[in-house]
């Protein structure tokens, strides 16, 4: 049996940009991606604490140490600059592996989106 479990979570980051004219995705500071073990192109669930929106897109790396968190394409309509988000990725694994798996949980500085 396979179960889908939380692989990683970036908790309470602020939207720094919304680019409707970009071709989809979410741009995430590459330092945050590394800390959360998120790879380029990986599916990311986005939970907007400000308006309750939930959506899925894929991750692309932004400049390291920039704190960038930009929603691109149609997803830009679901956020406003300054909204607080939770980013979650999931992985499929066997039930026994899932019982002992520890997800990467990242709690960046809530003002700068940078690692503390």
Backbone as JSON, one array per atom type, in Angstrom:
{
  "sequence": "XXXXXXXXXXXXXXXXXXXXXXXXXXXXXXXXXXXXXXXXXXXXXXXXXXXXXXXXXXXXXXXXXXXXXXXXXXXXXXXXXXXXXXXXXXXXXXXXXXXXXXXXXXXXXXXXXXXX",
  "N": [[0.84, -1.17, 0.0], [0.48, 2.26, -0.73], [0.84, 5.54, 0.59], [0.01, 9.01, 0.65], [1.96, 11.53, 1.92], [2.91, 14.45, 3.86], [5.71, 15.96, 2.55], [7.27, 18.23, 2.69], [7.23, 21.53, 4.18], [6.85, 24.97, 4.0], [6.45, 27.42, 6.2], [4.33, 30.15, 6.74], [5.14, 32.41, 4.89], [5.6, 35.52, 3.17], [3.94, 36.91, 0.37], [5.79, 38.32, -2.21], [5.51, 39.16, -4.75], [3.34, 39.28, -7.65], [2.81, 38.1, -10.71], [1.01, 38.32, -13.35], [1.46, 38.04, -16.07], [3.46, 36.19, -16.47], [4.47, 32.84, -17.3], [2.86, 30.87, -15.57], [3.44, 29.09, -12.4], [5.29, 29.2, -9.22], [7.63, 31.34, -7.91], [10.3, 30.77, -5.83], [12.56, 31.71, -3.35], [15.69, 30.28, -3.7], [17.18, 29.36, -1.52], [15.2, 28.79, 0.37], [13.85, 26.77, -1.01], [15.84, 24.77, -1.04], [16.13, 24.3, 1.74], [13.66, 23.21, 2.31], [13.71, 20.99, 0.79], [12.65, 21.05, -1.81], [12.34, 20.64, -5.26], [13.17, 22.03, -8.51], [10.39, 22.48, -10.56], [8.74, 20.84, -9.08], [5.54, 19.88, -7.81], [3.59, 22.09, -5.91], [1.53, 22.79, -3.18], [-0.39, 25.56, -2.36], [-1.42, 27.49, 0.31], [-3.36, 30.1, 1.19], [-3.33, 32.18, 3.81], [-4.62, 34.57, 4.18], [-6.91, 34.81, 2.53], [-8.03, 32.31, 2.29], [-7.74, 30.82, -0.04], [-6.76, 27.93, -1.88], [-4.41, 26.36, -3.89], [-2.66, 24.7, -6.57], [0.55, 24.53, -8.06], [3.71, 24.69, -9.77], [7.13, 24.68, -8.66], [9.67, 27.14, -9.17], [13.06, 28.17, -9.0], [14.05, 31.12, -7.26], [16.21, 34.01, -6.87], [18.9, 33.35, -4.64], [18.75, 34.0, -1.16], [17.13, 36.18, -1.46], [14.54, 36.26, -0.52], [12.41, 36.11, -2.17], [9.09, 35.48, -3.23], [7.0, 34.8, -5.48], [3.95, 34.68, -7.12], [2.98, 33.4, -10.19], [1.49, 33.83, -13.47], [-1.87, 32.64, -13.87], [-2.24, 32.06, -11.17], [-1.49, 34.35, -9.88], [-3.71, 35.88, -9.57], [-4.87, 34.94, -7.29], [-3.68, 35.86, -5.02], [-2.37, 38.59, -3.01], [0.23, 40.99, -2.83], [2.04, 40.71, 0.11], [0.29, 38.94, 1.34], [0.04, 36.11, 3.53], [1.4, 32.93, 3.24], [1.28, 29.31, 3.24], [3.34, 26.8, 2.12], [3.23, 23.63, 0.72], [4.5, 20.39, 0.07], [4.07, 17.05, -1.15], [4.59, 13.48, -0.86], [4.57, 10.18, -2.19], [4.7, 7.1, -0.51], [5.6, 3.88, 0.87], [3.62, 2.4, 3.46], [5.01, 1.63, 5.81], [7.44, 3.02, 5.59], [6.4, 5.59, 5.64], [5.5, 5.79, 8.26], [7.77, 6.37, 9.75], [8.86, 8.53, 8.53], [10.14, 11.86, 8.4], [9.07, 14.99, 7.71], [10.46, 17.87, 5.97], [10.43, 20.8, 7.67], [10.08, 24.19, 7.47], [10.63, 27.31, 8.86], [10.73, 30.32, 8.08], [11.95, 33.74, 8.58], [9.31, 35.84, 9.25], [9.01, 38.4, 8.3], [10.94, 38.86, 6.33], [11.14, 36.6, 4.77], [13.42, 35.11, 4.79], [15.83, 32.62, 5.78], [16.32, 32.01, 9.23]],
  "CA": [[0.0, 0.0, 0.0], [1.15, 3.55, -0.77], [0.09, 6.65, 1.17], [0.58, 10.31, 0.35], [2.24, 12.23, 3.17], [3.6, 15.72, 3.73], [7.15, 15.84, 2.34], [7.9, 19.45, 3.2], [6.34, 22.67, 4.41], [7.42, 26.28, 4.3], [5.36, 27.96, 6.99], [4.15, 31.59, 6.92], [5.96, 33.3, 4.08], [4.81, 36.6, 2.58], [4.01, 37.11, -1.08], [6.56, 39.51, -2.58], [5.14, 39.58, -6.1], [2.29, 38.56, -8.39], [3.09, 38.43, -12.11], [-0.03, 37.7, -14.16], [1.91, 37.81, -17.45], [4.47, 35.14, -16.51], [3.84, 31.57, -17.69], [2.59, 29.93, -14.48], [4.38, 28.65, -11.37], [5.61, 30.03, -8.06], [9.06, 31.56, -7.77], [10.65, 30.67, -4.41], [13.98, 31.87, -3.01], [16.31, 28.96, -3.78], [17.57, 28.93, -0.17], [14.01, 28.17, 0.97], [13.62, 25.49, -1.7], [16.82, 23.79, -0.54], [15.82, 23.98, 3.14], [12.44, 22.39, 2.32], [13.91, 19.85, -0.11], [11.77, 21.22, -2.98], [13.14, 20.72, -6.48], [12.61, 22.75, -9.65], [9.31, 21.77, -11.25], [7.92, 20.03, -8.17], [4.21, 20.39, -7.49], [3.49, 22.74, -4.6], [0.21, 23.26, -2.77], [-0.29, 26.88, -1.75], [-2.53, 27.81, 1.18], [-3.31, 31.53, 1.48], [-3.94, 32.43, 5.12], [-5.4, 35.81, 4.16], [-8.21, 34.71, 1.87], [-8.51, 30.93, 2.28], [-7.5, 30.14, -1.31], [-5.82, 26.81, -1.99], [-4.15, 26.06, -5.29], [-1.44, 23.94, -6.84], [1.36, 24.92, -9.2], [5.03, 24.07, -9.67], [8.16, 25.57, -8.13], [10.88, 27.52, -9.89], [13.93, 28.85, -8.05], [14.35, 32.54, -7.34], [17.56, 34.33, -6.39], [19.24, 32.95, -3.26], [18.82, 35.05, -0.15], [16.3, 37.32, -1.84], [13.24, 36.21, 0.12], [11.37, 36.21, -3.2], [7.98, 34.54, -3.28], [6.16, 35.42, -6.49], [2.98, 33.84, -7.82], [3.03, 33.74, -11.6], [0.38, 33.39, -14.3], [-3.22, 32.72, -13.31], [-2.17, 32.02, -9.7], [-1.3, 35.72, -9.39], [-5.04, 36.42, -9.24], [-5.31, 34.34, -6.03], [-2.91, 36.44, -3.92], [-1.96, 39.99, -3.05], [1.53, 41.19, -2.2], [1.9, 40.79, 1.57], [-0.46, 37.8, 1.87], [0.84, 35.08, 4.21], [1.14, 31.62, 2.65], [1.95, 28.08, 3.64], [3.66, 26.01, 0.93], [3.31, 22.22, 1.12], [4.69, 19.36, -0.95], [3.68, 15.72, -0.69], [5.28, 12.37, -1.51], [4.0, 8.85, -2.02], [5.64, 6.11, 0.02], [5.0, 2.74, 1.53], [3.08, 2.73, 4.79], [6.03, 1.49, 6.85], [8.35, 4.16, 5.46], [5.65, 6.78, 6.04], [5.38, 5.84, 9.72], [8.98, 6.92, 10.36], [9.34, 9.66, 7.73], [10.06, 13.19, 9.0], [9.08, 16.01, 6.65], [11.26, 19.09, 6.16], [9.58, 21.9, 8.1], [10.88, 25.4, 7.4], [9.97, 28.46, 9.48], [11.57, 31.48, 7.81], [11.6, 35.01, 9.18], [8.02, 36.22, 8.67], [9.1, 39.73, 7.66], [11.87, 38.89, 5.19], [11.11, 35.29, 4.08], [14.76, 34.52, 4.77], [16.1, 31.67, 6.86], [16.85, 32.68, 10.45]],
  "C": [[0.89, 1.24, 0.0], [0.24, 4.6, -0.13], [0.79, 7.94, 0.76], [0.73, 11.09, 1.65], [2.93, 13.56, 2.88], [5.1, 15.46, 3.61], [7.87, 17.05, 2.9], [6.87, 20.56, 3.35], [7.18, 23.9, 4.7], [6.28, 27.06, 4.93], [5.43, 29.48, 7.1], [5.21, 32.43, 6.21], [5.05, 34.33, 3.42], [5.03, 36.67, 1.08], [4.77, 38.41, -1.35], [6.2, 40.01, -3.97], [4.04, 38.71, -6.67], [2.39, 39.0, -9.83], [2.13, 37.68, -13.02], [0.48, 37.32, -15.55], [3.01, 36.77, -17.58], [3.76, 33.81, -16.76], [3.75, 30.62, -16.5], [3.72, 29.73, -13.49], [4.44, 29.58, -10.17], [7.13, 30.12, -7.99], [9.37, 31.63, -6.28], [12.16, 30.86, -4.27], [14.61, 30.48, -2.94], [16.82, 28.46, -2.43], [16.4, 28.24, 0.53], [13.71, 26.83, 0.32], [14.57, 24.42, -1.18], [16.48, 23.35, 0.88], [14.61, 23.05, 3.23], [12.54, 21.18, 1.4], [12.9, 19.87, -1.27], [12.65, 21.36, -4.21], [12.4, 21.51, -7.56], [11.55, 21.89, -10.34], [8.42, 20.94, -10.36], [6.57, 20.7, -7.91], [4.18, 20.91, -6.06], [2.04, 23.13, -4.36], [0.43, 24.58, -2.03], [-1.57, 27.14, -0.97], [-2.39, 29.28, 1.56], [-4.05, 31.79, 2.78], [-4.83, 33.66, 5.12], [-6.79, 35.64, 3.57], [-8.76, 33.28, 1.75], [-8.3, 30.18, 0.98], [-6.5, 29.0, -1.14], [-5.65, 26.54, -3.46], [-2.86, 25.27, -5.41], [-0.77, 24.5, -8.07], [2.7, 24.23, -9.04], [6.06, 25.12, -9.3], [9.24, 25.87, -9.15], [11.74, 28.33, -8.92], [14.06, 30.34, -8.35], [15.73, 32.79, -6.78], [17.76, 33.96, -4.92], [19.32, 34.16, -2.34], [17.94, 36.25, -0.42], [14.99, 37.4, -1.06], [12.1, 36.25, -0.88], [10.35, 35.09, -3.08], [6.94, 35.17, -4.21], [5.24, 34.38, -7.11], [2.89, 34.33, -9.25], [1.82, 33.2, -12.35], [-0.94, 33.54, -13.58], [-3.22, 32.72, -11.79], [-2.0, 33.41, -9.11], [-2.62, 36.36, -9.01], [-5.54, 35.93, -7.88], [-4.62, 34.92, -4.81], [-2.79, 37.94, -4.09], [-0.59, 40.07, -2.39], [1.29, 41.43, -0.71], [1.06, 39.68, 2.17], [0.5, 36.79, 2.48], [0.42, 33.71, 3.69], [1.83, 30.51, 3.43], [2.14, 27.28, 2.36], [3.9, 24.57, 1.37], [3.6, 21.35, -0.09], [4.38, 18.0, -0.3], [4.49, 14.67, -1.43], [4.52, 11.08, -1.23], [5.07, 7.92, -1.48], [4.87, 4.95, 0.64], [4.61, 3.1, 2.95], [4.13, 2.62, 5.88], [7.04, 2.63, 6.79], [7.67, 5.43, 5.97], [5.57, 6.92, 7.56], [6.6, 6.49, 10.38], [9.53, 8.13, 9.6], [9.14, 10.98, 8.46], [10.12, 14.23, 7.89], [10.03, 17.16, 6.99], [10.3, 20.22, 6.49], [10.44, 23.15, 8.21], [10.05, 26.57, 7.93], [10.83, 29.7, 9.26], [11.11, 32.71, 8.59], [10.34, 35.53, 8.49], [8.03, 37.59, 8.0], [9.9, 39.71, 6.38], [11.8, 37.64, 4.32], [12.47, 34.63, 4.04], [14.9, 33.55, 5.94], [16.72, 32.4, 8.04], [18.26, 32.29, 10.74]]
}
